[in-house]
Amino acid sequence: MSELSKIVESLENKLDSLQKKVVHLQKANTELEHSVAQAMQRLKLQTGDIEALKQQNETLRLANSLLGSDESKRETKLKINSLIREIDYCIAQLSD
């Protein structure tokens, strides 16, 4: 009977140990999920910032080319031609 009680006690100790490990792992998992959520939020904000900066860069590049810098005259002409084609397309759509 003594051996049986030792086995039962050993099993109880192991179960307690496993239960503590499960609780610890659940806490760690929750913390990691929280960290992932924060990282995803930062990623969304940074992606938005990158898109805004790309748009601002394009706007500045266009403004610079419209000011007549020598290196971007070709780019300016292409952009103006593109805008004219868009306007022509809009006029054609309105005429229909």
mmCIF file of N, CA, C and O in Angstrom:
data_model
loop_
_atom_site.group_PDB
_atom_site.id
_atom_site.type_symbol
_atom_site.label_atom_id
_atom_site.label_comp_id
_atom_site.label_asym_id
_atom_site.label_seq_id
_atom_site.Cartn_x
_atom_site.Cartn_y
_atom_site.Cartn_z
ATOM 1 N N MET A 1 0.816 -1.186 0.000
ATOM 2 C CA MET A 1 0.000 0.000 0.000
ATOM 3 C C MET A 1 0.861 1.251 0.000
ATOM 4 O O MET A 1 0.473 2.252 -0.547
ATOM 5 N N SER A 2 1.988 1.152 0.605
ATOM 6 C CA SER A 2 2.898 2.270 0.680
ATOM 7 C C SER A 2 3.406 2.652 -0.706
ATOM 8 O O SER A 2 3.536 3.829 -1.012
ATOM 9 N N GLU A 3 3.682 1.626 -1.519
ATOM 10 C CA GLU A 3 4.142 1.911 -2.876
ATOM 11 C C GLU A 3 3.057 2.583 -3.703
ATOM 12 O O GLU A 3 3.322 3.485 -4.483
ATOM 13 N N LEU A 4 1.844 2.129 -3.532
ATOM 14 C CA LEU A 4 0.722 2.715 -4.256
ATOM 15 C C LEU A 4 0.527 4.168 -3.874
ATOM 16 O O LEU A 4 0.304 5.030 -4.737
ATOM 17 N N SER A 5 0.647 4.485 -2.621
ATOM 18 C CA SER A 5 0.508 5.879 -2.185
ATOM 19 C C SER A 5 1.655 6.736 -2.703
ATOM 20 O O SER A 5 1.473 7.908 -3.046
ATOM 21 N N LYS A 6 2.859 6.135 -2.782
ATOM 22 C CA LYS A 6 3.995 6.872 -3.345
ATOM 23 C C LYS A 6 3.769 7.159 -4.831
ATOM 24 O O LYS A 6 4.074 8.247 -5.311
ATOM 25 N N ILE A 7 3.229 6.185 -5.532
ATOM 26 C CA ILE A 7 2.951 6.367 -6.966
ATOM 27 C C ILE A 7 1.892 7.441 -7.161
ATOM 28 O O ILE A 7 2.020 8.328 -8.011
ATOM 29 N N VAL A 8 0.850 7.377 -6.348
ATOM 30 C CA VAL A 8 -0.226 8.376 -6.431
ATOM 31 C C VAL A 8 0.329 9.754 -6.103
ATOM 32 O O VAL A 8 0.033 10.747 -6.782
ATOM 33 N N GLU A 9 1.126 9.839 -5.071
ATOM 34 C CA GLU A 9 1.723 11.123 -4.690
ATOM 35 C C GLU A 9 2.637 11.651 -5.798
ATOM 36 O O GLU A 9 2.622 12.835 -6.118
ATOM 37 N N SER A 10 3.403 10.755 -6.388
ATOM 38 C CA SER A 10 4.284 11.148 -7.496
ATOM 39 C C SER A 10 3.467 11.665 -8.680
ATOM 40 O O SER A 10 3.813 12.680 -9.303
ATOM 41 N N LEU A 11 2.378 10.961 -8.984
ATOM 42 C CA LEU A 11 1.493 11.410 -10.073
ATOM 43 C C LEU A 11 0.872 12.768 -9.763
ATOM 44 O O LEU A 11 0.755 13.624 -10.650
ATOM 45 N N GLU A 12 0.457 12.960 -8.523
ATOM 46 C CA GLU A 12 -0.122 14.246 -8.131
ATOM 47 C C GLU A 12 0.904 15.360 -8.286
ATOM 48 O O GLU A 12 0.586 16.452 -8.764
ATOM 49 N N ASN A 13 2.131 15.093 -7.885
ATOM 50 C CA ASN A 13 3.193 16.090 -8.020
ATOM 51 C C ASN A 13 3.445 16.413 -9.495
ATOM 52 O O ASN A 13 3.615 17.572 -9.871
ATOM 53 N N LYS A 14 3.478 15.370 -10.307
ATOM 54 C CA LYS A 14 3.689 15.585 -11.738
ATOM 55 C C LYS A 14 2.527 16.354 -12.356
ATOM 56 O O LYS A 14 2.734 17.232 -13.202
ATOM 57 N N LEU A 15 1.306 16.032 -11.939
ATOM 58 C CA LEU A 15 0.135 16.767 -12.435
ATOM 59 C C LEU A 15 0.186 18.232 -12.023
ATOM 60 O O LEU A 15 -0.138 19.124 -12.821
ATOM 61 N N ASP A 16 0.561 18.489 -10.785
ATOM 62 C CA ASP A 16 0.695 19.879 -10.321
ATOM 63 C C ASP A 16 1.748 20.615 -11.135
ATOM 64 O O ASP A 16 1.552 21.768 -11.547
ATOM 65 N N SER A 17 2.867 19.905 -11.350
ATOM 66 C CA SER A 17 3.938 20.510 -12.142
ATOM 67 C C SER A 17 3.460 20.816 -13.562
ATOM 68 O O SER A 17 3.726 21.896 -14.109
ATOM 69 N N LEU A 18 2.766 19.874 -14.166
ATOM 70 C CA LEU A 18 2.237 20.084 -15.519
ATOM 71 C C LEU A 18 1.211 21.221 -15.559
ATOM 72 O O LEU A 18 1.192 22.023 -16.490
ATOM 73 N N GLN A 19 0.384 21.275 -14.520
ATOM 74 C CA GLN A 19 -0.619 22.339 -14.467
ATOM 75 C C GLN A 19 0.054 23.707 -14.366
ATOM 76 O O GLN A 19 -0.352 24.662 -15.026
ATOM 77 N N LYS A 20 1.116 23.799 -13.573
ATOM 78 C CA LYS A 20 1.854 25.059 -13.461
ATOM 79 C C LYS A 20 2.495 25.425 -14.794
ATOM 80 O O LYS A 20 2.495 26.585 -15.196
ATOM 81 N N LYS A 21 3.030 24.422 -15.486
ATOM 82 C CA LYS A 21 3.629 24.680 -16.795
ATOM 83 C C LYS A 21 2.584 25.159 -17.790
ATOM 84 O O LYS A 21 2.834 26.070 -18.588
ATOM 85 N N VAL A 22 1.396 24.560 -17.749
ATOM 86 C CA VAL A 22 0.315 24.973 -18.654
ATOM 87 C C VAL A 22 -0.071 26.419 -18.379
ATOM 88 O O VAL A 22 -0.220 27.224 -19.310
ATOM 89 N N VAL A 23 -0.219 26.777 -17.127
ATOM 90 C CA VAL A 23 -0.573 28.153 -16.768
ATOM 91 C C VAL A 23 0.518 29.111 -17.238
ATOM 92 O O VAL A 23 0.231 30.163 -17.826
ATOM 93 N N HIS A 24 1.774 28.740 -17.009
ATOM 94 C CA HIS A 24 2.893 29.581 -17.429
ATOM 95 C C HIS A 24 2.899 29.745 -18.950
ATOM 96 O O HIS A 24 3.085 30.856 -19.469
ATOM 97 N N LEU A 25 2.699 28.644 -19.670
ATOM 98 C CA LEU A 25 2.691 28.712 -21.134
ATOM 99 C C LEU A 25 1.502 29.518 -21.658
ATOM 100 O O LEU A 25 1.622 30.229 -22.658
ATOM 101 N N GLN A 26 0.366 29.427 -20.988
ATOM 102 C CA GLN A 26 -0.787 30.224 -21.392
ATOM 103 C C GLN A 26 -0.510 31.714 -21.212
ATOM 104 O O GLN A 26 -0.873 32.528 -22.063
ATOM 105 N N LYS A 27 0.140 32.064 -20.105
ATOM 106 C CA LYS A 27 0.498 33.470 -19.889
ATOM 107 C C LYS A 27 1.489 33.937 -20.948
ATOM 108 O O LYS A 27 1.343 35.026 -21.508
ATOM 109 N N ALA A 28 2.483 33.102 -21.227
ATOM 110 C CA ALA A 28 3.472 33.463 -22.245
ATOM 111 C C ALA A 28 2.807 33.610 -23.605
ATOM 112 O O ALA A 28 3.120 34.536 -24.368
ATOM 113 N N ASN A 29 1.881 32.725 -23.908
ATOM 114 C CA ASN A 29 1.158 32.787 -25.180
ATOM 115 C C ASN A 29 0.343 34.070 -25.282
ATOM 116 O O ASN A 29 0.341 34.735 -26.326
ATOM 117 N N THR A 30 -0.318 34.436 -24.203
ATOM 118 C CA THR A 30 -1.105 35.667 -24.192
ATOM 119 C C THR A 30 -0.207 36.882 -24.405
ATOM 120 O O THR A 30 -0.548 37.789 -25.172
ATOM 121 N N GLU A 31 0.935 36.890 -23.744
ATOM 122 C CA GLU A 31 1.879 38.003 -23.918
ATOM 123 C C GLU A 31 2.390 38.071 -25.354
ATOM 124 O O GLU A 31 2.500 39.155 -25.935
ATOM 125 N N LEU A 32 2.682 36.916 -25.937
ATOM 126 C CA LEU A 32 3.156 36.892 -27.321
ATOM 127 C C LEU A 32 2.068 37.354 -28.291
ATOM 128 O O LEU A 32 2.343 38.084 -29.248
ATOM 129 N N GLU A 33 0.834 36.940 -28.044
ATOM 130 C CA GLU A 33 -0.272 37.398 -28.892
ATOM 131 C C GLU A 33 -0.426 38.911 -28.792
ATOM 132 O O GLU A 33 -0.687 39.579 -29.798
ATOM 133 N N HIS A 34 -0.270 39.439 -27.600
ATOM 134 C CA HIS A 34 -0.353 40.887 -27.405
ATOM 135 C C HIS A 34 0.780 41.589 -28.159
ATOM 136 O O HIS A 34 0.562 42.609 -28.815
ATOM 137 N N SER A 35 1.976 41.018 -28.078
ATOM 138 C CA SER A 35 3.117 41.599 -28.794
ATOM 139 C C SER A 35 2.901 41.570 -30.302
ATOM 140 O O SER A 35 3.221 42.528 -31.006
ATOM 141 N N VAL A 36 2.351 40.482 -30.796
ATOM 142 C CA VAL A 36 2.069 40.372 -32.228
ATOM 143 C C VAL A 36 1.031 41.416 -32.642
ATOM 144 O O VAL A 36 1.169 42.064 -33.683
ATOM 145 N N ALA A 37 0.012 41.596 -31.832
ATOM 146 C CA ALA A 37 -1.019 42.586 -32.140
ATOM 147 C C ALA A 37 -0.417 43.991 -32.185
ATOM 148 O O ALA A 37 -0.744 44.785 -33.086
ATOM 149 N N GLN A 38 0.453 44.297 -31.244
ATOM 150 C CA GLN A 38 1.106 45.606 -31.240
ATOM 151 C C GLN A 38 1.998 45.770 -32.464
ATOM 152 O O GLN A 38 2.021 46.837 -33.083
ATOM 153 N N ALA A 39 2.723 44.722 -32.819
ATOM 154 C CA ALA A 39 3.601 44.785 -33.990
ATOM 155 C C ALA A 39 2.785 44.979 -35.264
ATOM 156 O O ALA A 39 3.179 45.738 -36.158
ATOM 157 N N MET A 40 1.651 44.311 -35.357
ATOM 158 C CA MET A 40 0.790 44.474 -36.527
ATOM 159 C C MET A 40 0.254 45.907 -36.607
ATOM 160 O O MET A 40 0.177 46.484 -37.690
ATOM 161 N N GLN A 41 -0.104 46.474 -35.471
ATOM 162 C CA GLN A 41 -0.592 47.848 -35.448
ATOM 163 C C GLN A 41 0.498 48.812 -35.899
ATOM 164 O O GLN A 41 0.252 49.721 -36.693
ATOM 165 N N ARG A 42 1.723 48.605 -35.389
ATOM 166 C CA ARG A 42 2.845 49.451 -35.808
ATOM 167 C C ARG A 42 3.112 49.292 -37.301
ATOM 168 O O ARG A 42 3.395 50.260 -37.996
ATOM 169 N N LEU A 43 2.996 48.067 -37.785
ATOM 170 C CA LEU A 43 3.217 47.807 -39.206
ATOM 171 C C LEU A 43 2.194 48.551 -40.056
ATOM 172 O O LEU A 43 2.542 49.151 -41.080
ATOM 173 N N LYS A 44 0.931 48.538 -39.635
ATOM 174 C CA LYS A 44 -0.104 49.267 -40.371
ATOM 175 C C LYS A 44 0.201 50.763 -40.385
ATOM 176 O O LYS A 44 0.066 51.412 -41.420
ATOM 177 N N LEU A 45 0.594 51.307 -39.234
ATOM 178 C CA LEU A 45 0.912 52.728 -39.165
ATOM 179 C C LEU A 45 2.108 53.067 -40.056
ATOM 180 O O LEU A 45 2.100 54.065 -40.781
ATOM 181 N N GLN A 46 3.125 52.223 -40.008
ATOM 182 C CA GLN A 46 4.319 52.481 -40.812
ATOM 183 C C GLN A 46 4.022 52.340 -42.301
ATOM 184 O O GLN A 46 4.543 53.101 -43.111
ATOM 185 N N THR A 47 3.174 51.400 -42.658
ATOM 186 C CA THR A 47 2.786 51.247 -44.058
ATOM 187 C C THR A 47 2.040 52.481 -44.534
ATOM 188 O O THR A 47 2.279 52.971 -45.636
ATOM 189 N N GLY A 48 1.153 52.999 -43.688
ATOM 190 C CA GLY A 48 0.449 54.233 -44.025
ATOM 191 C C GLY A 48 1.406 55.405 -44.172
ATOM 192 O O GLY A 48 1.266 56.213 -45.097
ATOM 193 N N ASP A 49 2.370 55.478 -43.267
ATOM 194 C CA ASP A 49 3.371 56.540 -43.345
ATOM 195 C C ASP A 49 4.188 56.431 -44.634
ATOM 196 O O ASP A 49 4.474 57.433 -45.291
ATOM 197 N N ILE A 50 4.554 55.211 -44.995
ATOM 198 C CA ILE A 50 5.339 55.006 -46.214
ATOM 199 C C ILE A 50 4.543 55.449 -47.433
ATOM 200 O O ILE A 50 5.073 56.134 -48.326
ATOM 201 N N GLU A 51 3.278 55.086 -47.477
ATOM 202 C CA GLU A 51 2.442 55.487 -48.619
ATOM 203 C C GLU A 51 2.302 57.007 -48.684
ATOM 204 O O GLU A 51 2.353 57.600 -49.763
ATOM 205 N N ALA A 52 2.122 57.634 -47.528
ATOM 206 C CA ALA A 52 2.004 59.100 -47.498
ATOM 207 C C ALA A 52 3.305 59.747 -47.973
ATOM 208 O O ALA A 52 3.283 60.723 -48.732
ATOM 209 N N LEU A 53 4.429 59.198 -47.532
ATOM 210 C CA LEU A 53 5.722 59.749 -47.947
ATOM 211 C C LEU A 53 5.978 59.525 -49.438
ATOM 212 O O LEU A 53 6.538 60.397 -50.111
ATOM 213 N N LYS A 54 5.545 58.392 -49.967
ATOM 214 C CA LYS A 54 5.680 58.147 -51.405
ATOM 215 C C LYS A 54 4.872 59.168 -52.194
ATOM 216 O O LYS A 54 5.338 59.701 -53.198
ATOM 217 N N GLN A 55 3.646 59.418 -51.723
ATOM 218 C CA GLN A 55 2.792 60.396 -52.396
ATOM 219 C C GLN A 55 3.410 61.786 -52.303
ATOM 220 O O GLN A 55 3.426 62.533 -53.284
ATOM 221 N N GLN A 56 3.926 62.132 -51.148
ATOM 222 C CA GLN A 56 4.555 63.435 -50.966
ATOM 223 C C GLN A 56 5.797 63.555 -51.848
ATOM 224 O O GLN A 56 6.034 64.599 -52.455
ATOM 225 N N ASN A 57 6.568 62.485 -51.944
ATOM 226 C CA ASN A 57 7.751 62.476 -52.791
ATOM 227 C C ASN A 57 7.368 62.687 -54.248
ATOM 228 O O ASN A 57 8.007 63.468 -54.967
ATOM 229 N N GLU A 58 6.328 62.006 -54.689
ATOM 230 C CA GLU A 58 5.873 62.170 -56.077
ATOM 231 C C GLU A 58 5.378 63.588 -56.324
ATOM 232 O O GLU A 58 5.658 64.188 -57.363
ATOM 233 N N THR A 59 4.665 64.134 -55.354
ATOM 234 C CA THR A 59 4.176 65.508 -55.491
ATOM 235 C C THR A 59 5.333 66.492 -55.568
ATOM 236 O O THR A 59 5.332 67.399 -56.408
ATOM 237 N N LEU A 60 6.319 66.299 -54.706
ATOM 238 C CA LEU A 60 7.483 67.183 -54.728
ATOM 239 C C LEU A 60 8.274 67.030 -56.023
ATOM 240 O O LEU A 60 8.769 68.018 -56.585
ATOM 241 N N ARG A 61 8.383 65.810 -56.501
ATOM 242 C CA ARG A 61 9.099 65.577 -57.751
ATOM 243 C C ARG A 61 8.370 66.272 -58.912
ATOM 244 O O ARG A 61 8.992 66.917 -59.763
ATOM 245 N N LEU A 62 7.047 66.171 -58.906
ATOM 246 C CA LEU A 62 6.262 66.825 -59.956
ATOM 247 C C LEU A 62 6.390 68.344 -59.852
ATOM 248 O O LEU A 62 6.577 69.034 -60.860
ATOM 249 N N ALA A 63 6.307 68.866 -58.621
ATOM 250 C CA ALA A 63 6.441 70.310 -58.434
ATOM 251 C C ALA A 63 7.820 70.775 -58.877
ATOM 252 O O ALA A 63 7.951 71.823 -59.536
ATOM 253 N N ASN A 64 8.835 70.016 -58.567
ATOM 254 C CA ASN A 64 10.189 70.366 -58.961
ATOM 255 C C ASN A 64 10.329 70.354 -60.486
ATOM 256 O O ASN A 64 10.974 71.224 -61.071
ATOM 257 N N SER A 65 9.714 69.363 -61.108
ATOM 258 C CA SER A 65 9.809 69.293 -62.568
ATOM 259 C C SER A 65 9.033 70.435 -63.227
ATOM 260 O O SER A 65 9.430 70.937 -64.281
ATOM 261 N N LEU A 66 7.936 70.856 -62.592
ATOM 262 C CA LEU A 66 7.169 71.968 -63.151
ATOM 263 C C LEU A 66 7.902 73.294 -62.983
ATOM 264 O O LEU A 66 7.650 74.245 -63.721
ATOM 265 N N LEU A 67 8.804 73.343 -62.014
ATOM 266 C CA LEU A 67 9.584 74.561 -61.832
ATOM 267 C C LEU A 67 10.637 74.720 -62.929
ATOM 268 O O LEU A 67 11.219 75.784 -63.083
ATOM 269 N N GLY A 68 10.861 73.672 -63.672
ATOM 270 C CA GLY A 68 11.731 73.790 -64.828
ATOM 271 C C GLY A 68 13.165 73.388 -64.610
ATOM 272 O O GLY A 68 14.045 73.912 -65.272
ATOM 273 N N SER A 69 13.420 72.476 -63.720
ATOM 274 C CA SER A 69 14.797 72.032 -63.566
ATOM 275 C C SER A 69 15.218 71.297 -64.839
ATOM 276 O O SER A 69 14.434 70.598 -65.467
ATOM 277 N N ASP A 70 16.447 71.485 -65.238
ATOM 278 C CA ASP A 70 16.936 70.941 -66.501
ATOM 279 C C ASP A 70 16.879 69.423 -66.550
ATOM 280 O O ASP A 70 16.614 68.843 -67.596
ATOM 281 N N GLU A 71 17.131 68.789 -65.446
ATOM 282 C CA GLU A 71 17.208 67.339 -65.446
ATOM 283 C C GLU A 71 15.858 66.664 -65.598
ATOM 284 O O GLU A 71 15.778 65.497 -65.936
ATOM 285 N N SER A 72 14.772 67.387 -65.381
ATOM 286 C CA SER A 72 13.474 66.729 -65.437
ATOM 287 C C SER A 72 12.523 67.348 -66.467
ATOM 288 O O SER A 72 11.325 67.199 -66.343
ATOM 289 N N LYS A 73 13.037 68.022 -67.450
ATOM 290 C CA LYS A 73 12.167 68.598 -68.470
ATOM 291 C C LYS A 73 11.434 67.507 -69.239
ATOM 292 O O LYS A 73 10.253 67.645 -69.552
ATOM 293 N N ARG A 74 12.138 66.421 -69.537
ATOM 294 C CA ARG A 74 11.509 65.325 -70.255
ATOM 295 C C ARG A 74 10.376 64.734 -69.416
ATOM 296 O O ARG A 74 9.290 64.468 -69.910
ATOM 297 N N GLU A 75 10.645 64.555 -68.134
ATOM 298 C CA GLU A 75 9.625 64.026 -67.230
ATOM 299 C C GLU A 75 8.421 64.964 -67.161
ATOM 300 O O GLU A 75 7.277 64.524 -67.141
ATOM 301 N N THR A 76 8.671 66.257 -67.143
ATOM 302 C CA THR A 76 7.591 67.239 -67.118
ATOM 303 C C THR A 76 6.750 67.142 -68.376
ATOM 304 O O THR A 76 5.511 67.139 -68.313
ATOM 305 N N LYS A 77 7.405 67.046 -69.521
ATOM 306 C CA LYS A 77 6.664 66.936 -70.779
ATOM 307 C C LYS A 77 5.817 65.673 -70.805
ATOM 308 O O LYS A 77 4.661 65.699 -71.241
ATOM 309 N N LEU A 78 6.371 64.577 -70.338
ATOM 310 C CA LEU A 78 5.616 63.327 -70.300
ATOM 311 C C LEU A 78 4.411 63.424 -69.375
ATOM 312 O O LEU A 78 3.321 62.942 -69.702
ATOM 313 N N LYS A 79 4.602 64.061 -68.229
ATOM 314 C CA LYS A 79 3.495 64.213 -67.284
ATOM 315 C C LYS A 79 2.405 65.115 -67.870
ATOM 316 O O LYS A 79 1.217 64.813 -67.752
ATOM 317 N N ILE A 80 2.810 66.200 -68.515
ATOM 318 C CA ILE A 80 1.834 67.115 -69.133
ATOM 319 C C ILE A 80 1.078 66.386 -70.234
ATOM 320 O O ILE A 80 -0.154 66.492 -70.335
ATOM 321 N N ASN A 81 1.789 65.619 -71.056
ATOM 322 C CA ASN A 81 1.126 64.851 -72.111
ATOM 323 C C ASN A 81 0.152 63.841 -71.520
ATOM 324 O O ASN A 81 -0.947 63.640 -72.047
ATOM 325 N N SER A 82 0.532 63.215 -70.425
ATOM 326 C CA SER A 82 -0.351 62.266 -69.755
ATOM 327 C C SER A 82 -1.607 62.968 -69.241
ATOM 328 O O SER A 82 -2.719 62.462 -69.392
ATOM 329 N N LEU A 83 -1.423 64.139 -68.653
ATOM 330 C CA LEU A 83 -2.579 64.899 -68.156
ATOM 331 C C LEU A 83 -3.487 65.332 -69.299
ATOM 332 O O LEU A 83 -4.718 65.287 -69.186
ATOM 333 N N ILE A 84 -2.899 65.724 -70.428
ATOM 334 C CA ILE A 84 -3.696 66.129 -71.592
ATOM 335 C C ILE A 84 -4.500 64.940 -72.104
ATOM 336 O O ILE A 84 -5.688 65.080 -72.443
ATOM 337 N N ARG A 85 -3.882 63.759 -72.158
ATOM 338 C CA ARG A 85 -4.614 62.563 -72.607
ATOM 339 C C ARG A 85 -5.771 62.256 -71.664
ATOM 340 O O ARG A 85 -6.863 61.889 -72.111
ATOM 341 N N GLU A 86 -5.548 62.415 -70.372
ATOM 342 C CA GLU A 86 -6.624 62.182 -69.410
ATOM 343 C C GLU A 86 -7.759 63.176 -69.616
ATOM 344 O O GLU A 86 -8.935 62.813 -69.556
ATOM 345 N N ILE A 87 -7.420 64.427 -69.841
ATOM 346 C CA ILE A 87 -8.440 65.452 -70.076
ATOM 347 C C ILE A 87 -9.207 65.140 -71.358
ATOM 348 O O ILE A 87 -10.446 65.226 -71.392
ATOM 349 N N ASP A 88 -8.488 64.763 -72.417
ATOM 350 C CA ASP A 88 -9.151 64.398 -73.671
ATOM 351 C C ASP A 88 -10.098 63.222 -73.478
ATOM 352 O O ASP A 88 -11.204 63.200 -74.016
ATOM 353 N N TYR A 89 -9.671 62.245 -72.691
ATOM 354 C CA TYR A 89 -10.515 61.090 -72.424
ATOM 355 C C TYR A 89 -11.780 61.511 -71.672
ATOM 356 O O TYR A 89 -12.876 61.074 -71.997
ATOM 357 N N CYS A 90 -11.619 62.380 -70.688
ATOM 358 C CA CYS A 90 -12.771 62.868 -69.926
ATOM 359 C C CYS A 90 -13.741 63.641 -70.821
ATOM 360 O O CYS A 90 -14.959 63.483 -70.732
ATOM 361 N N ILE A 91 -13.200 64.473 -71.721
ATOM 362 C CA ILE A 91 -14.053 65.225 -72.642
ATOM 363 C C ILE A 91 -14.802 64.266 -73.567
ATOM 364 O O ILE A 91 -15.992 64.444 -73.818
ATOM 365 N N ALA A 92 -14.117 63.245 -74.057
ATOM 366 C CA ALA A 92 -14.766 62.271 -74.917
ATOM 367 C C ALA A 92 -15.872 61.545 -74.165
ATOM 368 O O ALA A 92 -16.940 61.290 -74.729
ATOM 369 N N GLN A 93 -15.651 61.224 -72.895
ATOM 370 C CA GLN A 93 -16.667 60.548 -72.101
ATOM 371 C C GLN A 93 -17.880 61.458 -71.871
ATOM 372 O O GLN A 93 -19.023 60.994 -71.902
ATOM 373 N N LEU A 94 -17.641 62.749 -71.697
ATOM 374 C CA LEU A 94 -18.730 63.690 -71.494
ATOM 375 C C LEU A 94 -19.516 63.921 -72.778
ATOM 376 O O LEU A 94 -20.709 64.192 -72.750
ATOM 377 N N SER A 95 -18.845 63.799 -73.903
ATOM 378 C CA SER A 95 -19.495 64.030 -75.191
ATOM 379 C C SER A 95 -20.444 62.896 -75.560
ATOM 380 O O SER A 95 -21.403 63.101 -76.296
ATOM 381 N N ASP A 96 -20.151 61.703 -75.059
ATOM 382 C CA ASP A 96 -20.999 60.539 -75.396
ATOM 383 C C ASP A 96 -22.330 60.581 -74.765
ATOM 384 O O ASP A 96 -22.838 60.988 -73.934
#
